[in-house]
Amino acid sequence: MKPSLCRRVCLALLALAILLPLAACQREAKPAWRLNDVAGHLPDLDFKLTDDNGKAVTAADYRGKVAIMYFGYTHCPDVCPLTLTQLHVVLDRLGAPADQVRILFVSVDPARDTPAVMHAYVNAFDKRAVGLVGSQADVEALAKRYRSAFTREPDRGDGNYDVSHSSAIYLFDGKGKARLLATPSASQDDIVHDLHLLTALEP
């Protein structure tokens, strides 16, 4: 074989060796999610709030962890405690990988939900839960970012009131990318299944 031809053949083989792994990566199947796949449809996790220890935090503080974000409030009579109970059971069933998960409970009732109130509330459900509070404007902006909504209902006359709010559960991977969307009615089996897949992804 002529040297020039040999060189061309070698270069072609080298290029093929480089392209084949790339092609294989492109053909890799997406995870077999059971929850609603929202990758590419919702923005990355991003916020500046205060946690239930009174510390200013941002989404970057939770990088490397799978984040489960839920909007609610401590005076919620039904869906919030039920959802947090559900998530606690899910994390217990998940086992060791649950250490890589954080529940981010964002208050939609900043007037009553101080960091101290949030701390007592979230810790009653799960030690991996973090209560997050902010100004009305900050929380409204965050809710809008994820197409959520909340409305304070009229005072019942005794100083108490309810806050109507969306009940979506947002799941973000360790890089802060929005991955999945669930509802409080989602089965525990499906959430555990998808959390196993999420925690197995490289952060």
JSON list of C-alpha atoms in Angstrom, two decimals:
[
{"chain": "A", "resi": 1, "resn": "MET", "atom": "CA", "xyz": [0.00, 0.00, 0.00]},
{"chain": "A", "resi": 2, "resn": "LYS", "atom": "CA", "xyz": [1.32, 3.43, -0.93]},
{"chain": "A", "resi": 3, "resn": "PRO", "atom": "CA", "xyz": [2.31, 5.63, 2.04]},
{"chain": "A", "resi": 4, "resn": "SER", "atom": "CA", "xyz": [-0.21, 8.34, 1.09]},
{"chain": "A", "resi": 5, "resn": "LEU", "atom": "CA", "xyz": [-3.03, 5.80, 0.79]},
{"chain": "A", "resi": 6, "resn": "CYS", "atom": "CA", "xyz": [-2.01, 4.15, 4.04]},
{"chain": "A", "resi": 7, "resn": "ARG", "atom": "CA", "xyz": [-2.08, 7.53, 5.77]},
{"chain": "A", "resi": 8, "resn": "ARG", "atom": "CA", "xyz": [-5.58, 8.26, 4.45]},
{"chain": "A", "resi": 9, "resn": "VAL", "atom": "CA", "xyz": [-6.86, 4.85, 5.59]},
{"chain": "A", "resi": 10, "resn": "CYS", "atom": "CA", "xyz": [-5.38, 5.35, 9.05]},
{"chain": "A", "resi": 11, "resn": "LEU", "atom": "CA", "xyz": [-6.95, 8.79, 9.36]},
{"chain": "A", "resi": 12, "resn": "ALA", "atom": "CA", "xyz": [-10.32, 7.41, 8.27]},
{"chain": "A", "resi": 13, "resn": "LEU", "atom": "CA", "xyz": [-10.13, 4.62, 10.84]},
{"chain": "A", "resi": 14, "resn": "LEU", "atom": "CA", "xyz": [-9.16, 7.12, 13.55]},
{"chain": "A", "resi": 15, "resn": "ALA", "atom": "CA", "xyz": [-12.14, 9.32, 12.69]},
{"chain": "A", "resi": 16, "resn": "LEU", "atom": "CA", "xyz": [-14.44, 6.28, 12.78]},
{"chain": "A", "resi": 17, "resn": "ALA", "atom": "CA", "xyz": [-13.08, 5.28, 16.18]},
{"chain": "A", "resi": 18, "resn": "ILE", "atom": "CA", "xyz": [-13.92, 8.75, 17.50]},
{"chain": "A", "resi": 19, "resn": "LEU", "atom": "CA", "xyz": [-17.38, 8.96, 15.94]},
{"chain": "A", "resi": 20, "resn": "LEU", "atom": "CA", "xyz": [-18.65, 5.53, 16.97]},
{"chain": "A", "resi": 21, "resn": "PRO", "atom": "CA", "xyz": [-18.74, 6.25, 20.73]},
{"chain": "A", "resi": 22, "resn": "LEU", "atom": "CA", "xyz": [-20.43, 9.57, 20.01]},
{"chain": "A", "resi": 23, "resn": "ALA", "atom": "CA", "xyz": [-23.08, 7.86, 17.94]},
{"chain": "A", "resi": 24, "resn": "ALA", "atom": "CA", "xyz": [-23.59, 5.31, 20.69]},
{"chain": "A", "resi": 25, "resn": "CYS", "atom": "CA", "xyz": [-24.11, 8.13, 23.23]},
{"chain": "A", "resi": 26, "resn": "GLN", "atom": "CA", "xyz": [-26.68, 9.77, 21.00]},
{"chain": "A", "resi": 27, "resn": "ARG", "atom": "CA", "xyz": [-28.60, 6.50, 20.75]},
{"chain": "A", "resi": 28, "resn": "GLU", "atom": "CA", "xyz": [-28.66, 5.94, 24.51]},
{"chain": "A", "resi": 29, "resn": "ALA", "atom": "CA", "xyz": [-32.22, 5.54, 25.71]},
{"chain": "A", "resi": 30, "resn": "LYS", "atom": "CA", "xyz": [-33.68, 8.16, 28.03]},
{"chain": "A", "resi": 31, "resn": "PRO", "atom": "CA", "xyz": [-34.43, 6.96, 31.57]},
{"chain": "A", "resi": 32, "resn": "ALA", "atom": "CA", "xyz": [-37.68, 5.05, 31.78]},
{"chain": "A", "resi": 33, "resn": "TRP", "atom": "CA", "xyz": [-39.47, 7.69, 33.83]},
{"chain": "A", "resi": 34, "resn": "ARG", "atom": "CA", "xyz": [-42.90, 6.96, 35.26]},
{"chain": "A", "resi": 35, "resn": "LEU", "atom": "CA", "xyz": [-43.64, 10.58, 36.24]},
{"chain": "A", "resi": 36, "resn": "ASN", "atom": "CA", "xyz": [-44.12, 13.44, 33.78]},
{"chain": "A", "resi": 37, "resn": "ASP", "atom": "CA", "xyz": [-40.87, 14.22, 31.95]},
{"chain": "A", "resi": 38, "resn": "VAL", "atom": "CA", "xyz": [-40.44, 18.03, 31.82]},
{"chain": "A", "resi": 39, "resn": "ALA", "atom": "CA", "xyz": [-36.79, 18.18, 30.75]},
{"chain": "A", "resi": 40, "resn": "GLY", "atom": "CA", "xyz": [-36.36, 21.16, 28.45]},
{"chain": "A", "resi": 41, "resn": "HIS", "atom": "CA", "xyz": [-39.81, 22.53, 29.32]},
{"chain": "A", "resi": 42, "resn": "LEU", "atom": "CA", "xyz": [-39.12, 24.11, 32.72]},
{"chain": "A", "resi": 43, "resn": "PRO", "atom": "CA", "xyz": [-36.15, 26.26, 33.76]},
{"chain": "A", "resi": 44, "resn": "ASP", "atom": "CA", "xyz": [-33.28, 25.22, 36.01]},
{"chain": "A", "resi": 45, "resn": "LEU", "atom": "CA", "xyz": [-33.70, 25.53, 39.76]},
{"chain": "A", "resi": 46, "resn": "ASP", "atom": "CA", "xyz": [-32.92, 29.12, 40.67]},
{"chain": "A", "resi": 47, "resn": "PHE", "atom": "CA", "xyz": [-33.85, 31.17, 43.75]},
{"chain": "A", "resi": 48, "resn": "LYS", "atom": "CA", "xyz": [-32.57, 33.41, 46.55]},
{"chain": "A", "resi": 49, "resn": "LEU", "atom": "CA", "xyz": [-34.49, 32.75, 49.77]},
{"chain": "A", "resi": 50, "resn": "THR", "atom": "CA", "xyz": [-33.98, 32.16, 53.50]},
{"chain": "A", "resi": 51, "resn": "ASP", "atom": "CA", "xyz": [-33.92, 28.66, 54.94]},
{"chain": "A", "resi": 52, "resn": "ASP", "atom": "CA", "xyz": [-35.59, 27.52, 58.16]},
{"chain": "A", "resi": 53, "resn": "ASN", "atom": "CA", "xyz": [-32.37, 28.20, 60.10]},
{"chain": "A", "resi": 54, "resn": "GLY", "atom": "CA", "xyz": [-32.50, 31.86, 59.08]},
{"chain": "A", "resi": 55, "resn": "LYS", "atom": "CA", "xyz": [-29.65, 31.50, 56.57]},
{"chain": "A", "resi": 56, "resn": "ALA", "atom": "CA", "xyz": [-29.73, 33.16, 53.14]},
{"chain": "A", "resi": 57, "resn": "VAL", "atom": "CA", "xyz": [-29.54, 30.39, 50.54]},
{"chain": "A", "resi": 58, "resn": "THR", "atom": "CA", "xyz": [-29.64, 30.01, 46.77]},
{"chain": "A", "resi": 59, "resn": "ALA", "atom": "CA", "xyz": [-30.31, 27.07, 44.49]},
{"chain": "A", "resi": 60, "resn": "ALA", "atom": "CA", "xyz": [-26.53, 26.57, 44.24]},
{"chain": "A", "resi": 61, "resn": "ASP", "atom": "CA", "xyz": [-26.50, 25.46, 47.89]},
{"chain": "A", "resi": 62, "resn": "TYR", "atom": "CA", "xyz": [-28.38, 22.33, 46.85]},
{"chain": "A", "resi": 63, "resn": "ARG", "atom": "CA", "xyz": [-26.31, 21.39, 43.81]},
{"chain": "A", "resi": 64, "resn": "GLY", "atom": "CA", "xyz": [-25.23, 17.78, 43.96]},
{"chain": "A", "resi": 65, "resn": "LYS", "atom": "CA", "xyz": [-28.55, 16.82, 45.56]},
{"chain": "A", "resi": 66, "resn": "VAL", "atom": "CA", "xyz": [-31.79, 15.80, 43.90]},
{"chain": "A", "resi": 67, "resn": "ALA", "atom": "CA", "xyz": [-34.24, 18.55, 44.89]},
{"chain": "A", "resi": 68, "resn": "ILE", "atom": "CA", "xyz": [-37.97, 18.02, 45.35]},
{"chain": "A", "resi": 69, "resn": "MET", "atom": "CA", "xyz": [-39.64, 21.43, 45.42]},
{"chain": "A", "resi": 70, "resn": "TYR", "atom": "CA", "xyz": [-43.17, 22.01, 46.66]},
{"chain": "A", "resi": 71, "resn": "PHE", "atom": "CA", "xyz": [-45.09, 25.24, 47.31]},
{"chain": "A", "resi": 72, "resn": "GLY", "atom": "CA", "xyz": [-47.25, 25.26, 50.44]},
{"chain": "A", "resi": 73, "resn": "TYR", "atom": "CA", "xyz": [-47.70, 26.74, 53.90]},
{"chain": "A", "resi": 74, "resn": "THR", "atom": "CA", "xyz": [-47.74, 25.60, 57.51]},
{"chain": "A", "resi": 75, "resn": "HIS", "atom": "CA", "xyz": [-51.41, 26.45, 58.17]},
{"chain": "A", "resi": 76, "resn": "CYS", "atom": "CA", "xyz": [-52.51, 24.33, 55.21]},
{"chain": "A", "resi": 77, "resn": "PRO", "atom": "CA", "xyz": [-55.35, 22.09, 56.42]},
{"chain": "A", "resi": 78, "resn": "ASP", "atom": "CA", "xyz": [-54.95, 19.16, 54.07]},
{"chain": "A", "resi": 79, "resn": "VAL", "atom": "CA", "xyz": [-52.81, 18.81, 50.94]},
{"chain": "A", "resi": 80, "resn": "CYS", "atom": "CA", "xyz": [-49.51, 20.12, 52.38]},
{"chain": "A", "resi": 81, "resn": "PRO", "atom": "CA", "xyz": [-49.29, 17.77, 55.38]},
{"chain": "A", "resi": 82, "resn": "LEU", "atom": "CA", "xyz": [-50.46, 14.88, 53.22]},
{"chain": "A", "resi": 83, "resn": "THR", "atom": "CA", "xyz": [-47.85, 15.65, 50.56]},
{"chain": "A", "resi": 84, "resn": "LEU", "atom": "CA", "xyz": [-45.01, 16.00, 53.06]},
{"chain": "A", "resi": 85, "resn": "THR", "atom": "CA", "xyz": [-46.06, 12.75, 54.72]},
{"chain": "A", "resi": 86, "resn": "GLN", "atom": "CA", "xyz": [-46.08, 11.06, 51.31]},
{"chain": "A", "resi": 87, "resn": "LEU", "atom": "CA", "xyz": [-42.59, 12.36, 50.51]},
{"chain": "A", "resi": 88, "resn": "HIS", "atom": "CA", "xyz": [-41.28, 11.23, 53.90]},
{"chain": "A", "resi": 89, "resn": "VAL", "atom": "CA", "xyz": [-42.52, 7.69, 53.26]},
{"chain": "A", "resi": 90, "resn": "VAL", "atom": "CA", "xyz": [-41.04, 7.78, 49.75]},
{"chain": "A", "resi": 91, "resn": "LEU", "atom": "CA", "xyz": [-37.61, 8.77, 51.06]},
{"chain": "A", "resi": 92, "resn": "ASP", "atom": "CA", "xyz": [-37.72, 6.08, 53.72]},
{"chain": "A", "resi": 93, "resn": "ARG", "atom": "CA", "xyz": [-38.53, 3.52, 51.04]},
{"chain": "A", "resi": 94, "resn": "LEU", "atom": "CA", "xyz": [-35.72, 4.87, 48.85]},
{"chain": "A", "resi": 95, "resn": "GLY", "atom": "CA", "xyz": [-33.13, 3.81, 51.41]},
{"chain": "A", "resi": 96, "resn": "ALA", "atom": "CA", "xyz": [-29.51, 5.01, 51.29]},
{"chain": "A", "resi": 97, "resn": "PRO", "atom": "CA", "xyz": [-29.94, 7.14, 48.10]},
{"chain": "A", "resi": 98, "resn": "ALA", "atom": "CA", "xyz": [-32.35, 9.34, 50.09]},
{"chain": "A", "resi": 99, "resn": "ASP", "atom": "CA", "xyz": [-29.28, 11.03, 51.58]},
{"chain": "A", "resi": 100, "resn": "GLN", "atom": "CA", "xyz": [-28.81, 12.58, 48.13]},
{"chain": "A", "resi": 101, "resn": "VAL", "atom": "CA", "xyz": [-32.30, 14.12, 48.18]},
{"chain": "A", "resi": 102, "resn": "ARG", "atom": "CA", "xyz": [-33.65, 17.33, 49.72]},
{"chain": "A", "resi": 103, "resn": "ILE", "atom": "CA", "xyz": [-37.29, 18.38, 50.00]},
{"chain": "A", "resi": 104, "resn": "LEU", "atom": "CA", "xyz": [-37.53, 22.14, 49.45]},
{"chain": "A", "resi": 105, "resn": "PHE", "atom": "CA", "xyz": [-40.80, 23.36, 50.98]},
{"chain": "A", "resi": 106, "resn": "VAL", "atom": "CA", "xyz": [-41.39, 26.94, 49.78]},
{"chain": "A", "resi": 107, "resn": "SER", "atom": "CA", "xyz": [-43.88, 28.95, 51.84]},
{"chain": "A", "resi": 108, "resn": "VAL", "atom": "CA", "xyz": [-46.65, 30.83, 50.03]},
{"chain": "A", "resi": 109, "resn": "ASP", "atom": "CA", "xyz": [-47.63, 32.48, 53.32]},
{"chain": "A", "resi": 110, "resn": "PRO", "atom": "CA", "xyz": [-44.70, 34.78, 54.22]},
{"chain": "A", "resi": 111, "resn": "ALA", "atom": "CA", "xyz": [-46.81, 36.76, 56.69]},
{"chain": "A", "resi": 112, "resn": "ARG", "atom": "CA", "xyz": [-47.11, 33.81, 59.09]},
{"chain": "A", "resi": 113, "resn": "ASP", "atom": "CA", "xyz": [-44.34, 31.41, 58.07]},
{"chain": "A", "resi": 114, "resn": "THR", "atom": "CA", "xyz": [-41.19, 32.67, 59.77]},
{"chain": "A", "resi": 115, "resn": "PRO", "atom": "CA", "xyz": [-38.00, 30.56, 59.58]},
{"chain": "A", "resi": 116, "resn": "ALA", "atom": "CA", "xyz": [-38.63, 29.30, 63.14]},
{"chain": "A", "resi": 117, "resn": "VAL", "atom": "CA", "xyz": [-42.21, 28.27, 62.31]},
{"chain": "A", "resi": 118, "resn": "MET", "atom": "CA", "xyz": [-41.01, 26.55, 59.15]},
{"chain": "A", "resi": 119, "resn": "HIS", "atom": "CA", "xyz": [-38.21, 24.76, 60.99]},
{"chain": "A", "resi": 120, "resn": "ALA", "atom": "CA", "xyz": [-40.57, 23.17, 63.48]},
{"chain": "A", "resi": 121, "resn": "TYR", "atom": "CA", "xyz": [-43.03, 22.28, 60.73]},
{"chain": "A", "resi": 122, "resn": "VAL", "atom": "CA", "xyz": [-40.75, 20.62, 58.16]},
{"chain": "A", "resi": 123, "resn": "ASN", "atom": "CA", "xyz": [-38.72, 18.75, 60.78]},
{"chain": "A", "resi": 124, "resn": "ALA", "atom": "CA", "xyz": [-41.91, 17.18, 62.08]},
{"chain": "A", "resi": 125, "resn": "PHE", "atom": "CA", "xyz": [-42.17, 15.42, 58.72]},
{"chain": "A", "resi": 126, "resn": "ASP", "atom": "CA", "xyz": [-38.60, 14.69, 57.59]},
{"chain": "A", "resi": 127, "resn": "LYS", "atom": "CA", "xyz": [-35.07, 15.72, 58.56]},
{"chain": "A", "resi": 128, "resn": "ARG", "atom": "CA", "xyz": [-34.21, 15.99, 54.86]},
{"chain": "A", "resi": 129, "resn": "ALA", "atom": "CA", "xyz": [-36.84, 18.70, 54.37]},
{"chain": "A", "resi": 130, "resn": "VAL", "atom": "CA", "xyz": [-35.82, 22.36, 54.20]},
{"chain": "A", "resi": 131, "resn": "GLY", "atom": "CA", "xyz": [-38.29, 25.19, 54.78]},
{"chain": "A", "resi": 132, "resn": "LEU", "atom": "CA", "xyz": [-37.73, 28.20, 52.52]},
{"chain": "A", "resi": 133, "resn": "VAL", "atom": "CA", "xyz": [-39.20, 31.66, 53.03]},
{"chain": "A", "resi": 134, "resn": "GLY", "atom": "CA", "xyz": [-38.95, 34.97, 51.21]},
{"chain": "A", "resi": 135, "resn": "SER", "atom": "CA", "xyz": [-40.80, 38.19, 50.54]},
{"chain": "A", "resi": 136, "resn": "GLN", "atom": "CA", "xyz": [-44.17, 38.09, 48.82]},
{"chain": "A", "resi": 137, "resn": "ALA", "atom": "CA", "xyz": [-42.53, 39.37, 45.64]},
{"chain": "A", "resi": 138, "resn": "ASP", "atom": "CA", "xyz": [-39.73, 36.78, 45.76]},
{"chain": "A", "resi": 139, "resn": "VAL", "atom": "CA", "xyz": [-42.11, 33.88, 46.23]},
{"chain": "A", "resi": 140, "resn": "GLU", "atom": "CA", "xyz": [-44.50, 35.15, 43.55]},
{"chain": "A", "resi": 141, "resn": "ALA", "atom": "CA", "xyz": [-41.59, 35.41, 41.09]},
{"chain": "A", "resi": 142, "resn": "LEU", "atom": "CA", "xyz": [-40.43, 31.88, 41.91]},
{"chain": "A", "resi": 143, "resn": "ALA", "atom": "CA", "xyz": [-43.95, 30.47, 41.55]},
{"chain": "A", "resi": 144, "resn": "LYS", "atom": "CA", "xyz": [-44.35, 32.22, 38.20]},
{"chain": "A", "resi": 145, "resn": "ARG", "atom": "CA", "xyz": [-41.00, 30.83, 37.04]},
{"chain": "A", "resi": 146, "resn": "TYR", "atom": "CA", "xyz": [-42.40, 27.31, 37.44]},
{"chain": "A", "resi": 147, "resn": "ARG", "atom": "CA", "xyz": [-45.93, 28.10, 36.24]},
{"chain": "A", "resi": 148, "resn": "SER", "atom": "CA", "xyz": [-47.35, 27.73, 39.72]},
{"chain": "A", "resi": 149, "resn": "ALA", "atom": "CA", "xyz": [-49.76, 30.10, 41.47]},
{"chain": "A", "resi": 150, "resn": "PHE", "atom": "CA", "xyz": [-51.18, 30.95, 44.86]},
{"chain": "A", "resi": 151, "resn": "THR", "atom": "CA", "xyz": [-53.84, 33.32, 46.22]},
{"chain": "A", "resi": 152, "resn": "ARG", "atom": "CA", "xyz": [-54.58, 34.45, 49.76]},
{"chain": "A", "resi": 153, "resn": "GLU", "atom": "CA", "xyz": [-58.26, 33.93, 50.54]},
{"chain": "A", "resi": 154, "resn": "PRO", "atom": "CA", "xyz": [-60.32, 36.49, 52.54]},
{"chain": "A", "resi": 155, "resn": "ASP", "atom": "CA", "xyz": [-59.84, 36.59, 56.30]},
{"chain": "A", "resi": 156, "resn": "ARG", "atom": "CA", "xyz": [-62.43, 34.42, 58.04]},
{"chain": "A", "resi": 157, "resn": "GLY", "atom": "CA", "xyz": [-62.96, 37.14, 60.66]},
{"chain": "A", "resi": 158, "resn": "ASP", "atom": "CA", "xyz": [-60.76, 35.65, 63.36]},
{"chain": "A", "resi": 159, "resn": "GLY", "atom": "CA", "xyz": [-57.44, 36.63, 61.81]},
{"chain": "A", "resi": 160, "resn": "ASN", "atom": "CA", "xyz": [-57.11, 33.27, 60.08]},
{"chain": "A", "resi": 161, "resn": "TYR", "atom": "CA", "xyz": [-57.17, 32.70, 56.36]},
{"chain": "A", "resi": 162, "resn": "ASP", "atom": "CA", "xyz": [-56.35, 30.02, 53.80]},
{"chain": "A", "resi": 163, "resn": "VAL", "atom": "CA", "xyz": [-54.01, 30.25, 50.84]},
{"chain": "A", "resi": 164, "resn": "SER", "atom": "CA", "xyz": [-55.10, 28.51, 47.66]},
{"chain": "A", "resi": 165, "resn": "HIS", "atom": "CA", "xyz": [-52.06, 27.16, 45.82]},
{"chain": "A", "resi": 166, "resn": "SER", "atom": "CA", "xyz": [-50.98, 24.83, 43.06]},
{"chain": "A", "resi": 167, "resn": "SER", "atom": "CA", "xyz": [-49.96, 21.37, 44.25]},
{"chain": "A", "resi": 168, "resn": "ALA", "atom": "CA", "xyz": [-47.34, 20.34, 41.68]},
{"chain": "A", "resi": 169, "resn": "ILE", "atom": "CA", "xyz": [-44.23, 18.55, 42.92]},
{"chain": "A", "resi": 170, "resn": "TYR", "atom": "CA", "xyz": [-41.08, 19.50, 40.98]},
{"chain": "A", "resi": 171, "resn": "LEU", "atom": "CA", "xyz": [-38.07, 17.19, 40.80]},
{"chain": "A", "resi": 172, "resn": "PHE", "atom": "CA", "xyz": [-34.63, 18.52, 39.82]},
{"chain": "A", "resi": 173, "resn": "ASP", "atom": "CA", "xyz": [-31.46, 16.53, 39.23]},
{"chain": "A", "resi": 174, "resn": "GLY", "atom": "CA", "xyz": [-28.13, 17.13, 40.95]},
{"chain": "A", "resi": 175, "resn": "LYS", "atom": "CA", "xyz": [-27.22, 19.79, 38.39]},
{"chain": "A", "resi": 176, "resn": "GLY", "atom": "CA", "xyz": [-30.40, 21.75, 39.11]},
{"chain": "A", "resi": 177, "resn": "LYS", "atom": "CA", "xyz": [-32.06, 20.74, 35.84]},
{"chain": "A", "resi": 178, "resn": "ALA", "atom": "CA", "xyz": [-35.84, 20.35, 35.90]},
{"chain": "A", "resi": 179, "resn": "ARG", "atom": "CA", "xyz": [-36.55, 16.69, 35.20]},
{"chain": "A", "resi": 180, "resn": "LEU", "atom": "CA", "xyz": [-39.93, 15.55, 36.44]},
{"chain": "A", "resi": 181, "resn": "LEU", "atom": "CA", "xyz": [-43.32, 16.78, 37.55]},
{"chain": "A", "resi": 182, "resn": "ALA", "atom": "CA", "xyz": [-45.63, 14.91, 39.90]},
{"chain": "A", "resi": 183, "resn": "THR", "atom": "CA", "xyz": [-48.85, 15.54, 41.80]},
{"chain": "A", "resi": 184, "resn": "PRO", "atom": "CA", "xyz": [-49.74, 14.56, 45.38]},
{"chain": "A", "resi": 185, "resn": "SER", "atom": "CA", "xyz": [-51.83, 11.73, 43.91]},
{"chain": "A", "resi": 186, "resn": "ALA", "atom": "CA", "xyz": [-48.82, 10.13, 42.20]},
{"chain": "A", "resi": 187, "resn": "SER", "atom": "CA", "xyz": [-48.14, 6.63, 43.46]},
{"chain": "A", "resi": 188, "resn": "GLN", "atom": "CA", "xyz": [-45.33, 6.10, 45.93]},
{"chain": "A", "resi": 189, "resn": "ASP", "atom": "CA", "xyz": [-44.00, 3.31, 43.73]},
{"chain": "A", "resi": 190, "resn": "ASP", "atom": "CA", "xyz": [-43.62, 5.68, 40.77]},
{"chain": "A", "resi": 191, "resn": "ILE", "atom": "CA", "xyz": [-41.88, 8.39, 42.81]},
{"chain": "A", "resi": 192, "resn": "VAL", "atom": "CA", "xyz": [-39.50, 5.88, 44.42]},
{"chain": "A", "resi": 193, "resn": "HIS", "atom": "CA", "xyz": [-38.75, 4.38, 41.01]},
{"chain": "A", "resi": 194, "resn": "ASP", "atom": "CA", "xyz": [-37.89, 7.74, 39.45]},
{"chain": "A", "resi": 195, "resn": "LEU", "atom": "CA", "xyz": [-35.89, 8.92, 42.45]},
{"chain": "A", "resi": 196, "resn": "HIS", "atom": "CA", "xyz": [-33.73, 5.81, 42.13]},
{"chain": "A", "resi": 197, "resn": "LEU", "atom": "CA", "xyz": [-33.04, 6.81, 38.53]},
{"chain": "A", "resi": 198, "resn": "LEU", "atom": "CA", "xyz": [-32.44, 10.47, 39.41]},
{"chain": "A", "resi": 199, "resn": "THR", "atom": "CA", "xyz": [-30.03, 9.75, 42.23]},
{"chain": "A", "resi": 200, "resn": "ALA", "atom": "CA", "xyz": [-28.10, 7.37, 39.96]},
{"chain": "A", "resi": 201, "resn": "LEU", "atom": "CA", "xyz": [-27.40, 10.15, 37.45]},
{"chain": "A", "resi": 202, "resn": "GLU", "atom": "CA", "xyz": [-24.02, 11.88, 37.70]},
{"chain": "A", "resi": 203, "resn": "PRO", "atom": "CA", "xyz": [-24.38, 15.20, 39.56]}
]
